[in-house]
C-alpha positions as a printed Julia matrix, in Angstrom:
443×3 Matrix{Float64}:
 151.9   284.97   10.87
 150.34  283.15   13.94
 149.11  279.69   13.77
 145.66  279.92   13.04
 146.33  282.5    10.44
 148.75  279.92    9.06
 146.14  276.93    9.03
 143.52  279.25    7.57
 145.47  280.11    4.54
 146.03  276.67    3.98
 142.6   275.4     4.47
 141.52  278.43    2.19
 144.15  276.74   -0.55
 143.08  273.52   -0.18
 139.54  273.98   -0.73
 138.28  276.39   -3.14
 134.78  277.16   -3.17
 134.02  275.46   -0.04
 132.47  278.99    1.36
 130.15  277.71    4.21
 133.19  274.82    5.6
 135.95  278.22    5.28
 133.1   280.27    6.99
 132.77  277.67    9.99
 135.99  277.14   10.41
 136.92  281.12   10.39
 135.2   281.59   13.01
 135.72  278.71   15.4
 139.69  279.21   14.56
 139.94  283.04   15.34
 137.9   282.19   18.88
 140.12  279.92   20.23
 142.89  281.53   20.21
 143.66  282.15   23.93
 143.48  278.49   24.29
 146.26  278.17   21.86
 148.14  281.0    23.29
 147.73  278.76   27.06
 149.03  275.76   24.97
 152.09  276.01   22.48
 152.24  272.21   22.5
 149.32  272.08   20.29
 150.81  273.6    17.7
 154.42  271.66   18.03
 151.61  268.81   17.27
 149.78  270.21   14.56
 146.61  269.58   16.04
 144.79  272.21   14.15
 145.97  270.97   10.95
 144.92  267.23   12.03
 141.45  268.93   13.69
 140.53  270.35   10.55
 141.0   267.71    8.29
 138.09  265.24    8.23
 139.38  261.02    9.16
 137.98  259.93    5.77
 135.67  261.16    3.55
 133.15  258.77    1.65
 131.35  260.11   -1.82
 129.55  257.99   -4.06
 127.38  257.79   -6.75
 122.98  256.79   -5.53
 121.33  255.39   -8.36
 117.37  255.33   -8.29
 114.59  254.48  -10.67
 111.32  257.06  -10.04
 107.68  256.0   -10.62
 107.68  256.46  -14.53
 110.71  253.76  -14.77
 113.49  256.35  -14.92
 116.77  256.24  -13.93
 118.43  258.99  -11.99
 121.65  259.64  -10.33
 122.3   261.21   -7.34
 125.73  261.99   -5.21
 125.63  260.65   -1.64
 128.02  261.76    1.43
 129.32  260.5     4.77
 132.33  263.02    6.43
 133.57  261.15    9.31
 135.12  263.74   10.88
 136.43  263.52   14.17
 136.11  260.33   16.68
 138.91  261.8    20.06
 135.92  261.62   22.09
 133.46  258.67   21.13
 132.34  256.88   17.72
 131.07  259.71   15.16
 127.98  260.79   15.1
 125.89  263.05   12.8
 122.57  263.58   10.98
 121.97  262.68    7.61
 120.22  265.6     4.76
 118.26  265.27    1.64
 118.5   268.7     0.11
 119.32  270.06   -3.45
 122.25  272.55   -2.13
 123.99  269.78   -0.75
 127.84  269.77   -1.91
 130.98  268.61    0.29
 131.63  272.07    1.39
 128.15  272.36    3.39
 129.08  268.25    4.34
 132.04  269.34    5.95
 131.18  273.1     7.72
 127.87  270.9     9.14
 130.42  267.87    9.91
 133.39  270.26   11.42
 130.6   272.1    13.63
 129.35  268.77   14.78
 132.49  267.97   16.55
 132.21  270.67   19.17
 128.37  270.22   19.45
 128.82  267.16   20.58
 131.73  267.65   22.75
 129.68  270.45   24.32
 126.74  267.73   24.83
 129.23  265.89   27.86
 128.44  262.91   26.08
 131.09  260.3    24.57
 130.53  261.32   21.1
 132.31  262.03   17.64
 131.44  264.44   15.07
 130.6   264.1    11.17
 127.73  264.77    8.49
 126.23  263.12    5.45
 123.81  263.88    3.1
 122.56  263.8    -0.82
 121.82  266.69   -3.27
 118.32  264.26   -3.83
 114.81  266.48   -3.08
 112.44  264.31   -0.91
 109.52  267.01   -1.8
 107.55  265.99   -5.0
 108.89  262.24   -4.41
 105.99  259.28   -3.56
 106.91  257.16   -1.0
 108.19  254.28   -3.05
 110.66  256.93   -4.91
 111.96  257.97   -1.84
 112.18  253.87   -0.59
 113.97  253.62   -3.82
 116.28  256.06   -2.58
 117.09  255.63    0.93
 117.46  252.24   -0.13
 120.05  252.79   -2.68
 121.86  254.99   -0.16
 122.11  252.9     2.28
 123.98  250.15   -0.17
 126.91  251.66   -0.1
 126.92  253.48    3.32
 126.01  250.22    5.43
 129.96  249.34    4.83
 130.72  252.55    6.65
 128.73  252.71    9.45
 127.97  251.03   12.38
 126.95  250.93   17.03
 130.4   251.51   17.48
 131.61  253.43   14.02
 129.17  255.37   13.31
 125.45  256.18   13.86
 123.52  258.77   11.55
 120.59  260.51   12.57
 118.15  262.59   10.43
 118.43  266.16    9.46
 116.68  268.61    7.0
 114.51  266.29    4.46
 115.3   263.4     6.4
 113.12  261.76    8.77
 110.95  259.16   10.67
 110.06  258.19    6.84
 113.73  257.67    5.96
 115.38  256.45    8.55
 113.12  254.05    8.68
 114.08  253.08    4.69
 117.88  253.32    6.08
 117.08  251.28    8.93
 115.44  248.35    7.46
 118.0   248.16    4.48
 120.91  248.39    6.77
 119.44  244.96    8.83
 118.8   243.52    5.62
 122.2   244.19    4.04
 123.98  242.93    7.07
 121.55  240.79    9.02
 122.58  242.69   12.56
 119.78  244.74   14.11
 122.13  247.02   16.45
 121.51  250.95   17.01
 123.12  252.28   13.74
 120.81  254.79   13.44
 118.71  257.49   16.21
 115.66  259.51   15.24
 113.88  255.29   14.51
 110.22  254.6    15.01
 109.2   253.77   18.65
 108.51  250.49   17.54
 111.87  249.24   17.07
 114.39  250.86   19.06
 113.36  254.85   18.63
 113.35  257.22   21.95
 110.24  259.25   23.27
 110.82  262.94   22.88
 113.53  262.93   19.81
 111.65  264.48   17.8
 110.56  267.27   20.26
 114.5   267.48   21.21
 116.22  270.33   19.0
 113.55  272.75   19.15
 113.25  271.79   23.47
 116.53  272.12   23.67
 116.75  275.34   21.82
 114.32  277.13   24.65
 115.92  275.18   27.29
 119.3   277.19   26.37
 117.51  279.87   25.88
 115.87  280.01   28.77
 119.16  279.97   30.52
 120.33  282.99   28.38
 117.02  284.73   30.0
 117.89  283.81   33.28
 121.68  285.51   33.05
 119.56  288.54   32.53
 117.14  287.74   35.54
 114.19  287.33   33.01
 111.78  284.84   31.5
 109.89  284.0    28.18
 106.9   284.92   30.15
 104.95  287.73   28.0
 108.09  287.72   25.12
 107.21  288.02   21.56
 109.15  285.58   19.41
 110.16  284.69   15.54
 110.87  280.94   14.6
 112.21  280.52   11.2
 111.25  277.4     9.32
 108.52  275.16    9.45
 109.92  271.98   10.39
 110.77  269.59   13.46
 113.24  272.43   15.04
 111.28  275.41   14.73
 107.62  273.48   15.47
 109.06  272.47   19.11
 110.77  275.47   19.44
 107.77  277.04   19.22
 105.58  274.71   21.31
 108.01  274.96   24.33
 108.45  279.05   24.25
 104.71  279.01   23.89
 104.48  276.75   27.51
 106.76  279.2    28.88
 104.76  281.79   28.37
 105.9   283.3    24.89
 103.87  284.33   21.77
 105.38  283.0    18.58
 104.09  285.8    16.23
 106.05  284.3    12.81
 106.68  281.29   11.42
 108.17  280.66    7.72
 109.47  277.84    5.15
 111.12  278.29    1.69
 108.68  280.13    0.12
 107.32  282.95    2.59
 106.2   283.2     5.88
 103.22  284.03    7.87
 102.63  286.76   10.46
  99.95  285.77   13.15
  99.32  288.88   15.94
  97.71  286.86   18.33
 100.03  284.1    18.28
 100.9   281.23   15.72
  98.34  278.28   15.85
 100.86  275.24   16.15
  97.99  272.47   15.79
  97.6   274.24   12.4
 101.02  274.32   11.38
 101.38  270.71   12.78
  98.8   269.54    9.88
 100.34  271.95    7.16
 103.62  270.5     7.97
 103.64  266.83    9.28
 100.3   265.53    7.75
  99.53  267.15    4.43
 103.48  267.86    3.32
 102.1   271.48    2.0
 103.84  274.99    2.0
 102.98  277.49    4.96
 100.87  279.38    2.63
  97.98  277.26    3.59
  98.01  278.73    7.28
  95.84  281.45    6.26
  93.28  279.09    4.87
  92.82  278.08    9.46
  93.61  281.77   10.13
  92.13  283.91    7.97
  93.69  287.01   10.09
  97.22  286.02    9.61
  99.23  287.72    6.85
 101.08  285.75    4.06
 104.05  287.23    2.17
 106.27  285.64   -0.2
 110.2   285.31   -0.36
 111.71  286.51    3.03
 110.97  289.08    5.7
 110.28  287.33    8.64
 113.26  289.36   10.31
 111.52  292.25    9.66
 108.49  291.65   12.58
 109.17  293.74   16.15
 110.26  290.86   18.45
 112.1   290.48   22.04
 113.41  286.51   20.66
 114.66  285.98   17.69
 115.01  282.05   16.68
 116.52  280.77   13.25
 115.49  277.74   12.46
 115.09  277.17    8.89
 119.16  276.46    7.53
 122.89  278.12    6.88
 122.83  281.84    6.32
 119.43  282.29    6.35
 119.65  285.92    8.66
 121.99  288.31    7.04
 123.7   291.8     8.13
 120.44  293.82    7.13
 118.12  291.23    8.93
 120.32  291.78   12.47
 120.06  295.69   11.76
 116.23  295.61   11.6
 116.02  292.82   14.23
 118.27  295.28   16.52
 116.58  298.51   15.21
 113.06  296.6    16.82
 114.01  295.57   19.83
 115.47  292.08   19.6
 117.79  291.84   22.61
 118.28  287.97   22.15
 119.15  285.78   19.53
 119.46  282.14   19.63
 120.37  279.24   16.73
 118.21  276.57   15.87
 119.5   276.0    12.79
 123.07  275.02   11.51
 124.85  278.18   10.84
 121.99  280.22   10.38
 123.4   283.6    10.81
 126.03  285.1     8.4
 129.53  285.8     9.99
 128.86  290.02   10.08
 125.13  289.04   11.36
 127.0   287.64   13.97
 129.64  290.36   14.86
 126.7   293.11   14.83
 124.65  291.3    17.43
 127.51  291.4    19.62
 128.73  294.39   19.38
 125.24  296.07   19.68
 124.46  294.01   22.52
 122.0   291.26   21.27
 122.89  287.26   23.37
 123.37  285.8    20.81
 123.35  281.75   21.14
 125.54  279.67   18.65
 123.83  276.49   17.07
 126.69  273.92   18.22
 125.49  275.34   21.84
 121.92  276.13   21.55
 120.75  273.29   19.26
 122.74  270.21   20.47
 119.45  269.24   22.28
 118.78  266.55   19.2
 122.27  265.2    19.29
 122.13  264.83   23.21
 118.73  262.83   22.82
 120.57  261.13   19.73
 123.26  260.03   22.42
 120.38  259.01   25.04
 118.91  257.24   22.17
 122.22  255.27   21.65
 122.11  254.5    25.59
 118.85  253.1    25.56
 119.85  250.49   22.52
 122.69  249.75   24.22
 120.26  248.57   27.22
 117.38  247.04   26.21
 115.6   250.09   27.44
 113.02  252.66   26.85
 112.58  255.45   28.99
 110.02  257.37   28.94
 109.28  260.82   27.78
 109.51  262.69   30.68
 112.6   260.96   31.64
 114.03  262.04   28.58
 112.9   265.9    28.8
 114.38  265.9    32.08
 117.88  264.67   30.65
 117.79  266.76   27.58
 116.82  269.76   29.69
 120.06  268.78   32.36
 121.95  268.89   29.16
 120.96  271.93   27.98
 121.61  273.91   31.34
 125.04  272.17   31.48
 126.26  272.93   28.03
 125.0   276.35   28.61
 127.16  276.7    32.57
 130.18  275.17   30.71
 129.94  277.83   27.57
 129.24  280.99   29.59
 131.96  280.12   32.48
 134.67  279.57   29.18
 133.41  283.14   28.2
 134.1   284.15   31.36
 137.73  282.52   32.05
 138.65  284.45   28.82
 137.59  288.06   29.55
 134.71  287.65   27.31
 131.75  287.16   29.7
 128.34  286.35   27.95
 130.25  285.73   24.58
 128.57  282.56   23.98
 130.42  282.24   21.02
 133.42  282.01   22.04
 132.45  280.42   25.2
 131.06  277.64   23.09
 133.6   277.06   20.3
 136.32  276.94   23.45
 134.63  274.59   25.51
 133.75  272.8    22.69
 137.5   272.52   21.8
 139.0   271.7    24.71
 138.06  268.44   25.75
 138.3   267.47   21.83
 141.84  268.98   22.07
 142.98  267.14   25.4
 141.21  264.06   23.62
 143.58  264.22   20.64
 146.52  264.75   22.31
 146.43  261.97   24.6
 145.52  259.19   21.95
 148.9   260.75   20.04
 149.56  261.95   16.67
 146.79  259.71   14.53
């Protein structure tokens, strides 16, 4: 039995029904391989076993009274996962399928995102099963409030700083941000992804979905081509896929497809984005209102969206949202590139069909670390008394981007697996994580 077969068993043991944390680590495991092969010592120093395992996890009860005067109880989650490389750092999600398995496969991914990002940065996740949608304002204050009385003990500039993530935003961060000073009287940068007006950076919330087309972009250029004249699908409906879209659309693209929970649209001659902007950040509604500002656009219910002739595909939306059948029509239609906006988006055999029918396919730790990087520049900026402005962000993010890109495609390379940004990503990822670990010694 080899070593990672050995730590997969036991991880598989150890945490029953934990599908999507089993999935991510499958698949980061089997890819680095070689690297172990290069380096026995790592195993003589169980540093799989010690990789794998978060540094502490903290669960605990969020108790929250809504506008009628009822009380309701909610889990909360912080996985502090891995801090070789710099304090830990990781978004925070409001979403009803919340459960530690999805904590830790987002928190265990995070790790080599933000190793890939060059910046000095740890990885973890944290979250609540609690649905923002439906709430008022002063339910969800109630909330993030509650929250944030027990996490404030566990966070911290120099511990660790949370960001946003699905159903978590400008709104509740800034609920976080002002209970957190409150609770401990220190205004420091805890948190990224805050208002402009106290301590927030220009262009964070453009970053994932920038980012995304930035990598991309690079993908394009491997093949000597552009987004100029490329017809593109963006999953979702929120920050990711929005900027995603807005930035292909600059470089030339037509975003035909957009989507959220309960359908998606289909626009021919190319989604409006000031529309979706309004649907989406100003009224709180569902996507079926698009065809209320485009009365030529198609609605459909449930999914599908992977069914639309494209040249780009982009998920977006959240974990295993593009299955096997989706990557057979999206190959059968002429998708020759694939790239992740979204955690996890794409099922494990998804995956494996892309590349072996010749799709680039561009993993999520690589292609949407943009919003961690601008996290990190965030963290720089409180750190100095500084703003920088928005171009001088874009221009860092987009450095970032083309880096982590160079450093995952020349891994793929060194390992006989050229434009396998999979594996290029999960071992560069890795290895500065690895060396990390193994110079701080067995802790």
């Amino acid at each position: 039995m080899t070593y990672v077969e050995r730590v997969l068993n036991d991880i598989i043991a150890k945490n029953p029904a934990q599908d999507e944390y089993i999935q991510a680590t499958t698949e980061v495991l089997h890819s680095i391989e070689p690297v172990l092969d290069a380096h026995p010592e790592y195993e003589a120093n169980a540093l799989l076993e010690r990789l794998c395992e978060p540094e502490r996890i903290i669960i605990f009860r969020v108790p929250w009274v809504d506008d009628k005067g009822v009380t309701h109880v909610n889990r909360g989650f912080r996985v502090q996962y891995n801090s070789a490389i710099g304090p830990i750092k990781g978004g925070i999600r409001f979403h009803p399928s919340v459960n530690l398995g999805i904590m830790k496969f987002l928190g265990f991914e995070q790790i080599f995102k933000n190793s890939l990002t060059g910046l000095p940065i740890g990885g973890g996740k944290g979250g609540s099963d609690f649905d923002p949608k439906g709430k008022s304002d002063r339910e969800v204050m109630a909330f993030c409030q509650s929250f944030m009385n027990e996490l404030y003990r566990h966070i911290g500039a120099n511990v660790d700083v949370p960001a946003g993530d699905i159903g978590v935003g400008a709104r509740e961060i800034g609920y976080f941000y002002g209970q957190f000073k409150r609770l401990t009287g220190s205004y420091e940068g805890v948190f990224t992804g805050k208002g402009l007006t106290y301590g927030g950076s220009l262009a964070r919330k453009e970053a994932t979905g920038y980012g995304l087309v930035y990598f991309t972009n690079e993908m394009l250029k491997v093949k000597n081509d552009s987004f100029e004249g490329k017809t593109v699908l963006v999953s979702g409906s929120g920050n990711v896929a929005i900027y995603a879209a807005q930035k292909a659309t600059q470089l030339g693209a037509k975003v035909v497809a957009m989507c959220d929970s309960n359908g998606w649209i289909y626009d021919a001659e190319g989604v409006d984005l000031a529309a979706i902007k309004e649907i989406k950040e100003v009224k709180r509604a569902r996507i079926k209102e698009y065809v209320n500002y485009r009365p030529n656009a198609e609605y459909h219910e449930g999914k599908g969206i992977w069914s639309i002739p494209c040249d780009i595909a982009l998920p977006c939306a959240t974990q295993n949202e593009l299955h096997l059948e989706d990557a057979k029509m999206l190959v059968a239609n002429g998708c020759r590139i694939v790239a992740e906006g979204a955690n996890m988006p794409t099922t494990l055999d998804a995956t494996q069909y892309f590349l072996d029918n010749g799709v680039a396919f561009g993993p999520g730790k690589a292609a949407n670390a943009g919003g961690v990087a601008t996290s990190a520049l965030e963290m720089s900026q409180n750190s100095m008394r500084l703003s920088w402005t928005f171009d001088e962000v874009d221009e860092k993010l987009k450095g970032i981007m083309i880096g982590i890109h160079k450093n995952a495609y020349e891994a793929s390379k060194e390992y006989g697996q050229e434009g396998n940004y999979v594996v290029g990503a999960n071992i560069a990822g890795f290895q500065k994580v690895a060396e990390a670990m193994m110079a701080q010694g067995v802790c």
